PDB file of C-alpha atoms in Angstrom:
ATOM      1  CA  MET A   1     -52.847  56.505 -18.500  1.00 77.00           C
ATOM      2  CA  ASP A   2     -52.076  59.444 -19.774  1.00 87.00           C
ATOM      3  CA  LYS A   3     -53.730  60.967 -23.154  1.00 91.00           C
ATOM      4  CA  ALA A   4     -50.979  60.134 -25.833  1.00 94.00           C
ATOM      5  CA  GLU A   5     -51.716  56.538 -24.865  1.00 92.00           C
ATOM      6  CA  ARG A   6     -55.372  56.941 -25.305  1.00 92.00           C
ATOM      7  CA  ILE A   7     -55.005  58.429 -28.050  1.00 95.00           C
ATOM      8  CA  ARG A   8     -52.517  55.720 -29.287  1.00 94.00           C
ATOM      9  CA  ASN A   9     -54.740  52.501 -27.956  1.00 95.00           C
ATOM     10  CA  GLU A  10     -57.513  53.542 -29.548  1.00 96.00           C
ATOM     11  CA  LYS A  11     -55.875  54.009 -33.429  1.00 97.00           C
ATOM     12  CA  LEU A  12     -54.219  50.187 -32.979  1.00 97.00           C
ATOM     13  CA  GLY A  13     -57.717  49.136 -31.091  1.00 97.00           C
ATOM     14  CA  ALA A  14     -59.450  49.959 -34.203  1.00 97.00           C
ATOM     15  CA  GLY A  15     -56.996  48.452 -36.541  1.00 98.00           C
ATOM     16  CA  LEU A  16     -57.118  45.332 -34.832  1.00 98.00           C
ATOM     17  CA  ILE A  17     -60.874  45.318 -34.684  1.00 98.00           C
ATOM     18  CA  LYS A  18     -61.250  45.233 -38.782  1.00 98.00           C
ATOM     19  CA  ALA A  19     -57.803  42.880 -38.658  1.00 98.00           C
ATOM     20  CA  LEU A  20     -60.545  39.711 -36.501  1.00 98.00           C
ATOM     21  CA  SER A  21     -63.179  40.890 -38.611  1.00 98.00           C
ATOM     22  CA  LEU A  22     -61.380  39.686 -40.951  1.00 98.00           C
ATOM     23  CA  ARG A  23     -60.711  36.681 -39.439  1.00 98.00           C
ATOM     24  CA  HIS A  24     -64.483  36.348 -38.189  1.00 98.00           C
ATOM     25  CA  PHE A  25     -64.421  36.844 -35.360  1.00 98.00           C
ATOM     26  CA  ASP A  26     -66.634  40.158 -33.854  1.00 98.00           C
ATOM     27  CA  ALA A  27     -64.627  42.372 -32.207  1.00 98.00           C
ATOM     28  CA  TYR A  28     -65.228  45.687 -29.690  1.00 98.00           C
ATOM     29  CA  TYR A  29     -63.561  48.083 -28.896  1.00 98.00           C
ATOM     30  CA  CYS A  30     -63.960  49.935 -25.163  1.00 98.00           C
ATOM     31  CA  ALA A  31     -61.871  52.383 -23.782  1.00 97.00           C
ATOM     32  CA  SER A  32     -62.596  51.847 -20.726  1.00 96.00           C
ATOM     33  CA  CYS A  33     -62.856  48.230 -17.778  1.00 97.00           C
ATOM     34  CA  ALA A  34     -66.538  49.902 -16.851  1.00 98.00           C
ATOM     35  CA  GLU A  35     -67.853  50.385 -20.572  1.00 98.00           C
ATOM     36  CA  ALA A  36     -65.655  46.766 -21.421  1.00 98.00           C
ATOM     37  CA  ALA A  37     -67.404  44.767 -18.300  1.00 98.00           C
ATOM     38  CA  GLU A  38     -70.611  46.436 -19.449  1.00 98.00           C
ATOM     39  CA  LYS A  39     -70.337  45.062 -22.806  1.00 98.00           C
ATOM     40  CA  ILE A  40     -69.270  41.449 -21.951  1.00 98.00           C
ATOM     41  CA  LEU A  41     -72.183  40.913 -19.890  1.00 98.00           C
ATOM     42  CA  SER A  42     -74.568  42.919 -23.022  1.00 98.00           C
ATOM     43  CA  LEU A  43     -73.085  39.209 -24.949  1.00 98.00           C
ATOM     44  CA  ILE A  44     -74.935  36.817 -22.614  1.00 98.00           C
ATOM     45  CA  PRO A  45     -78.506  36.010 -23.350  1.00 98.00           C
ATOM     46  CA  LYS A  46     -79.427  35.676 -19.335  1.00 97.00           C
ATOM     47  CA  THR A  47     -81.168  32.270 -20.631  1.00 98.00           C
ATOM     48  CA  ASP A  48     -77.346  31.270 -21.011  1.00 98.00           C
ATOM     49  CA  VAL A  49     -75.442  28.850 -18.970  1.00 98.00           C
ATOM     50  CA  VAL A  50     -72.148  30.631 -18.272  1.00 98.00           C
ATOM     51  CA  SER A  51     -68.405  29.203 -17.332  1.00 98.00           C
ATOM     52  CA  TRP A  52     -65.042  30.784 -17.287  1.00 97.00           C
ATOM     53  CA  GLY A  53     -61.616  29.793 -17.748  1.00 91.00           C
ATOM     54  CA  GLY A  54     -58.568  31.178 -15.296  1.00 86.00           C
ATOM     55  CA  SER A  55     -58.903  35.294 -16.711  1.00 91.00           C
ATOM     56  CA  VAL A  56     -57.186  37.780 -15.089  1.00 93.00           C
ATOM     57  CA  THR A  57     -58.647  39.993 -16.940  1.00 95.00           C
ATOM     58  CA  MET A  58     -62.405  38.640 -16.510  1.00 97.00           C
ATOM     59  CA  GLU A  59     -61.934  39.176 -12.807  1.00 96.00           C
ATOM     60  CA  ALA A  60     -60.439  42.441 -12.787  1.00 96.00           C
ATOM     61  CA  LEU A  61     -63.589  43.286 -15.007  1.00 97.00           C
ATOM     62  CA  GLY A  62     -65.515  42.263 -12.362  1.00 98.00           C
ATOM     63  CA  VAL A  63     -67.246  40.036 -14.813  1.00 98.00           C
ATOM     64  CA  ILE A  64     -67.342  36.935 -12.878  1.00 97.00           C
ATOM     65  CA  ASP A  65     -68.463  38.111  -9.532  1.00 97.00           C
ATOM     66  CA  ARG A  66     -71.128  39.792 -11.715  1.00 98.00           C
ATOM     67  CA  VAL A  67     -72.538  36.255 -13.335  1.00 98.00           C
ATOM     68  CA  LYS A  68     -72.424  35.202  -9.782  1.00 97.00           C
ATOM     69  CA  LYS A  69     -74.541  37.155  -8.469  1.00 96.00           C
ATOM     70  CA  GLY A  70     -76.086  38.317 -11.868  1.00 96.00           C
ATOM     71  CA  GLY A  71     -78.767  35.879 -12.522  1.00 93.00           C
ATOM     72  CA  TRP A  72     -77.326  33.608 -14.540  1.00 98.00           C
ATOM     73  CA  ARG A  73     -77.102  29.719 -14.272  1.00 98.00           C
ATOM     74  CA  VAL A  74     -73.138  29.056 -14.259  1.00 98.00           C
ATOM     75  CA  ILE A  75     -70.429  25.910 -13.941  1.00 98.00           C
ATOM     76  CA  ASP A  76     -68.115  26.903 -11.583  1.00 97.00           C
ATOM     77  CA  ARG A  77     -65.571  24.623 -10.761  1.00 95.00           C
ATOM     78  CA  SER A  78     -64.029  26.591  -7.302  1.00 93.00           C
ATOM     79  CA  THR A  79     -66.674  24.918  -5.887  1.00 95.00           C
ATOM     80  CA  ALA A  80     -66.102  21.710  -5.581  1.00 94.00           C
ATOM     81  CA  GLN A  81     -65.072  19.744  -2.843  1.00 95.00           C
ATOM     82  CA  SER A  82     -62.284  16.903  -4.765  1.00 96.00           C
ATOM     83  CA  GLN A  83     -59.208  17.030  -7.230  1.00 93.00           C
ATOM     84  CA  GLU A  84     -62.252  14.460  -9.129  1.00 96.00           C
ATOM     85  CA  GLU A  85     -64.915  16.796  -8.984  1.00 97.00           C
ATOM     86  CA  LYS A  86     -63.206  19.832  -9.964  1.00 95.00           C
ATOM     87  CA  ILE A  87     -61.777  18.064 -13.148  1.00 95.00           C
ATOM     88  CA  GLU A  88     -65.290  17.137 -14.728  1.00 97.00           C
ATOM     89  CA  ILE A  89     -67.327  20.636 -13.805  1.00 96.00           C
ATOM     90  CA  MET A  90     -63.996  21.370 -16.476  1.00 96.00           C
ATOM     91  CA  ARG A  91     -65.482  18.932 -17.871  1.00 97.00           C
ATOM     92  CA  ARG A  92     -69.010  20.043 -18.152  1.00 97.00           C
ATOM     93  CA  ALA A  93     -67.918  23.327 -18.615  1.00 97.00           C
ATOM     94  CA  LEU A  94     -67.461  22.519 -21.955  1.00 97.00           C
ATOM     95  CA  LEU A  95     -70.677  22.591 -23.157  1.00 97.00           C
ATOM     96  CA  CYS A  96     -71.757  25.358 -21.466  1.00 98.00           C
ATOM     97  CA  ASP A  97     -73.843  28.304 -24.177  1.00 98.00           C
ATOM     98  CA  THR A  98     -70.951  31.747 -22.778  1.00 98.00           C
ATOM     99  CA  TYR A  99     -67.518  30.607 -21.440  1.00 98.00           C
ATOM    100  CA  LEU A 100     -65.615  33.460 -20.923  1.00 98.00           C
ATOM    101  CA  THR A 101     -61.799  33.962 -20.678  1.00 97.00           C
ATOM    102  CA  GLY A 102     -58.937  36.054 -22.185  1.00 97.00           C
ATOM    103  CA  ALA A 103     -56.103  36.230 -23.879  1.00 97.00           C
ATOM    104  CA  ASN A 104     -52.602  35.906 -23.193  1.00 97.00           C
ATOM    105  CA  ALA A 105     -51.710  37.758 -27.093  1.00 98.00           C
ATOM    106  CA  ILE A 106     -53.307  39.001 -29.582  1.00 98.00           C
ATOM    107  CA  SER A 107     -51.293  39.721 -33.181  1.00 98.00           C
ATOM    108  CA  GLU A 108     -52.212  42.882 -35.308  1.00 98.00           C
ATOM    109  CA  ASP A 109     -53.700  40.978 -38.089  1.00 98.00           C
ATOM    110  CA  GLY A 110     -55.392  39.178 -36.130  1.00 98.00           C
ATOM    111  CA  GLU A 111     -54.459  35.982 -34.161  1.00 98.00           C
ATOM    112  CA  ILE A 112     -55.055  35.188 -30.749  1.00 98.00           C
ATOM    113  CA  VAL A 113     -52.586  33.329 -28.625  1.00 98.00           C
ATOM    114  CA  ASN A 114     -53.072  31.460 -25.374  1.00 97.00           C
ATOM    115  CA  VAL A 115     -51.019  28.986 -23.756  1.00 96.00           C
ATOM    116  CA  ASP A 116     -52.657  26.437 -21.587  1.00 95.00           C
ATOM    117  CA  ARG A 117     -51.216  24.238 -18.710  1.00 93.00           C
ATOM    118  CA  ASN A 118     -54.428  21.852 -18.488  1.00 92.00           C
ATOM    119  CA  GLY A 119     -56.316  22.818 -21.960  1.00 94.00           C
ATOM    120  CA  ASN A 120     -59.180  22.974 -20.770  1.00 95.00           C
ATOM    121  CA  ARG A 121     -59.377  26.472 -21.854  1.00 95.00           C
ATOM    122  CA  VAL A 122     -57.753  26.778 -25.266  1.00 97.00           C
ATOM    123  CA  ALA A 123     -60.281  23.341 -25.562  1.00 97.00           C
ATOM    124  CA  ALA A 124     -63.292  25.518 -25.217  1.00 97.00           C
ATOM    125  CA  MET A 125     -62.597  28.521 -27.301  1.00 96.00           C
ATOM    126  CA  THR A 126     -61.555  25.760 -30.303  1.00 97.00           C
ATOM    127  CA  PHE A 127     -64.579  23.482 -29.629  1.00 97.00           C
ATOM    128  CA  GLY A 128     -67.537  23.080 -27.203  1.00 97.00           C
ATOM    129  CA  PRO A 129     -69.550  26.086 -26.019  1.00 98.00           C
ATOM    130  CA  LYS A 130     -71.925  28.101 -28.517  1.00 98.00           C
ATOM    131  CA  SER A 131     -70.544  31.388 -27.657  1.00 98.00           C
ATOM    132  CA  VAL A 132     -67.023  32.360 -26.533  1.00 98.00           C
ATOM    133  CA  ILE A 133     -65.787  36.324 -25.005  1.00 98.00           C
ATOM    134  CA  VAL A 134     -62.830  36.786 -25.179  1.00 98.00           C
ATOM    135  CA  ALA A 135     -61.668  39.773 -22.671  1.00 98.00           C
ATOM    136  CA  CYS A 136     -58.297  41.363 -23.817  1.00 97.00           C
ATOM    137  CA  SER A 137     -56.634  44.421 -22.981  1.00 97.00           C
ATOM    138  CA  MET A 138     -54.410  46.334 -24.761  1.00 97.00           C
ATOM    139  CA  ASN A 139     -51.410  45.459 -23.179  1.00 96.00           C
ATOM    140  CA  LYS A 140     -51.080  41.768 -24.584  1.00 97.00           C
ATOM    141  CA  VAL A 141     -51.112  43.194 -28.307  1.00 98.00           C
ATOM    142  CA  VAL A 142     -48.292  43.104 -30.195  1.00 98.00           C
ATOM    143  CA  LYS A 143     -47.111  43.079 -34.134  1.00 98.00           C
ATOM    144  CA  THR A 144     -46.426  39.485 -35.376  1.00 98.00           C
ATOM    145  CA  ALA A 145     -48.243  35.816 -34.261  1.00 97.00           C
ATOM    146  CA  GLU A 146     -44.518  35.030 -33.754  1.00 97.00           C
ATOM    147  CA  ASP A 147     -44.343  37.978 -31.597  1.00 98.00           C
ATOM    148  CA  ALA A 148     -47.621  36.353 -30.033  1.00 97.00           C
ATOM    149  CA  THR A 149     -46.038  33.278 -29.157  1.00 97.00           C
ATOM    150  CA  SER A 150     -43.198  34.448 -27.327  1.00 97.00           C
ATOM    151  CA  ARG A 151     -45.549  37.039 -25.346  1.00 97.00           C
ATOM    152  CA  ALA A 152     -47.010  34.024 -23.527  1.00 96.00           C
ATOM    153  CA  ARG A 153     -44.415  32.368 -22.925  1.00 96.00           C
ATOM    154  CA  ASN A 154     -41.899  34.702 -22.247  1.00 96.00           C
ATOM    155  CA  THR A 155     -43.886  37.597 -20.418  1.00 95.00           C
ATOM    156  CA  ALA A 156     -47.774  35.995 -19.518  1.00 94.00           C
ATOM    157  CA  ALA A 157     -46.507  32.031 -18.603  1.00 94.00           C
ATOM    158  CA  PRO A 158     -43.638  33.330 -15.636  1.00 95.00           C
ATOM    159  CA  VAL A 159     -45.421  36.123 -14.693  1.00 94.00           C
ATOM    160  CA  ASN A 160     -48.530  33.402 -13.821  1.00 92.00           C
ATOM    161  CA  ALA A 161     -46.909  31.080 -12.249  1.00 93.00           C
ATOM    162  CA  GLN A 162     -45.711  32.841  -9.321  1.00 94.00           C
ATOM    163  CA  ARG A 163     -49.962  32.953  -8.746  1.00 92.00           C
ATOM    164  CA  PHE A 164     -49.095  28.410  -8.178  1.00 91.00           C
ATOM    165  CA  ASP A 165     -47.715  26.377  -5.882  1.00 93.00           C
ATOM    166  CA  ILE A 166     -45.829  24.540  -9.106  1.00 94.00           C
ATOM    167  CA  ARG A 167     -41.689  23.551  -9.316  1.00 93.00           C
ATOM    168  CA  THR A 168     -41.339  25.054 -13.094  1.00 95.00           C
ATOM    169  CA  PRO A 169     -38.545  27.267 -14.208  1.00 94.00           C
ATOM    170  CA  CYS A 170     -39.885  30.492 -14.965  1.00 95.00           C
ATOM    171  CA  LYS A 171     -41.183  30.282 -11.366  1.00 94.00           C
ATOM    172  CA  THR A 172     -38.008  30.094 -10.494  1.00 94.00           C
ATOM    173  CA  THR A 173     -36.189  32.766 -12.529  1.00 96.00           C
ATOM    174  CA  GLY A 174     -38.696  34.177 -13.757  1.00 95.00           C
ATOM    175  CA  SER A 175     -37.395  33.653 -17.547  1.00 95.00           C
ATOM    176  CA  CYS A 176     -39.186  30.775 -19.802  1.00 95.00           C
ATOM    177  CA  ALA A 177     -36.921  27.868 -20.054  1.00 94.00           C
ATOM    178  CA  ASP A 178     -38.806  25.381 -22.877  1.00 94.00           C
ATOM    179  CA  CYS A 179     -39.018  23.296 -19.877  1.00 94.00           C
ATOM    180  CA  LYS A 180     -40.190  20.049 -19.954  1.00 95.00           C
ATOM    181  CA  SER A 181     -41.653  19.975 -15.652  1.00 93.00           C
ATOM    182  CA  THR A 182     -45.326  18.533 -15.413  1.00 94.00           C
ATOM    183  CA  ASP A 183     -45.852  21.721 -13.623  1.00 93.00           C
ATOM    184  CA  SER A 184     -45.621  22.713 -16.420  1.00 95.00           C
ATOM    185  CA  ILE A 185     -48.429  25.828 -17.506  1.00 92.00           C
ATOM    186  CA  CYS A 186     -47.236  25.643 -20.900  1.00 95.00           C
ATOM    187  CA  SER A 187     -48.742  22.135 -22.206  1.00 95.00           C
ATOM    188  CA  TYR A 188     -50.650  23.943 -24.722  1.00 96.00           C
ATOM    189  CA  ILE A 189     -50.239  26.768 -27.517  1.00 96.00           C
ATOM    190  CA  VAL A 190     -53.150  27.470 -29.382  1.00 97.00           C
ATOM    191  CA  HIS A 191     -52.598  30.175 -32.533  1.00 97.00           C
ATOM    192  CA  THR A 192     -56.973  30.718 -32.750  1.00 98.00           C
ATOM    193  CA  ARG A 193     -56.537  32.289 -36.285  1.00 97.00           C
ATOM    194  CA  LEU A 194     -59.880  32.137 -37.214  1.00 98.00           C
ATOM    195  CA  CYS A 195     -63.153  31.766 -36.380  1.00 98.00           C
ATOM    196  CA  LYS A 196     -65.272  29.119 -36.846  1.00 97.00           C
ATOM    197  CA  PRO A 197     -69.032  29.509 -37.456  1.00 98.00           C
ATOM    198  CA  ALA A 198     -68.130  32.941 -37.689  1.00 98.00           C
ATOM    199  CA  GLY A 199     -68.684  35.621 -34.502  1.00 98.00           C
ATOM    200  CA  ARG A 200     -68.709  32.130 -32.253  1.00 98.00           C
ATOM    201  CA  ILE A 201     -65.955  34.447 -30.747  1.00 98.00           C
ATOM    202  CA  LYS A 202     -66.260  37.575 -29.625  1.00 98.00           C
ATOM    203  CA  VAL A 203     -63.432  39.703 -28.585  1.00 98.00           C
ATOM    204  CA  VAL A 204     -63.453  42.878 -26.538  1.00 98.00           C
ATOM    205  CA  LEU A 205     -60.451  44.748 -26.623  1.00 98.00           C
ATOM    206  CA  VAL A 206     -59.694  46.885 -23.516  1.00 98.00           C
ATOM    207  CA  GLY A 207     -57.898  50.664 -23.582  1.00 97.00           C
ATOM    208  CA  GLU A 208     -56.344  49.840 -20.359  1.00 94.00           C
ATOM    209  CA  THR A 209     -53.890  48.252 -18.462  1.00 94.00           C
ATOM    210  CA  LEU A 210     -55.040  44.742 -17.449  1.00 94.00           C
ATOM    211  CA  GLY A 211     -53.718  40.872 -16.295  1.00 87.00           C
ATOM    212  CA  PHE A 212     -51.204  40.296 -18.082  1.00 86.00           C
TER     213      PHE A 212
END
């Protein structure tokens, strides 16, 4: 990242923190991945039970691996031996103390948008876990809530689809077709426009390019 981009991200991040705060989120800006990882870990009490949704950003930051090895009690769906067990673990995760996730897009005025295939990630954001930590890199910040929805569906989802063994138009063409496929990863589209109770959702903005 060059100096001009770094300065731009810092300025945009400062404005976004104010916008998120007005919507009752706790928000932080971290210039580097290393700083962001340390901030996220500092927000998780050692007594908490921790779980997470699929988040390439959290994985890239090394947070998931460090939580697993760092002495926290975890609810980890990757340990499941069957699809039925996996679903049950995902249900239990909705009652964890701290839930880790990412964002597909955030508008400059502080609305968070996520698309979800099964609904477990967006369900945890809206209700259940006592605390939710959202990691979002600055490449996912867009102008308006409408732009955020567009980014989630037309940029994030077609890229994300390439990671899975699914049959959807976006997996084939790389472009959203507003499909109704049973494999669709856009079953749920959630705008989180306010945080209730205040401070339950913590947003950690990362001044580097991560995820998609």
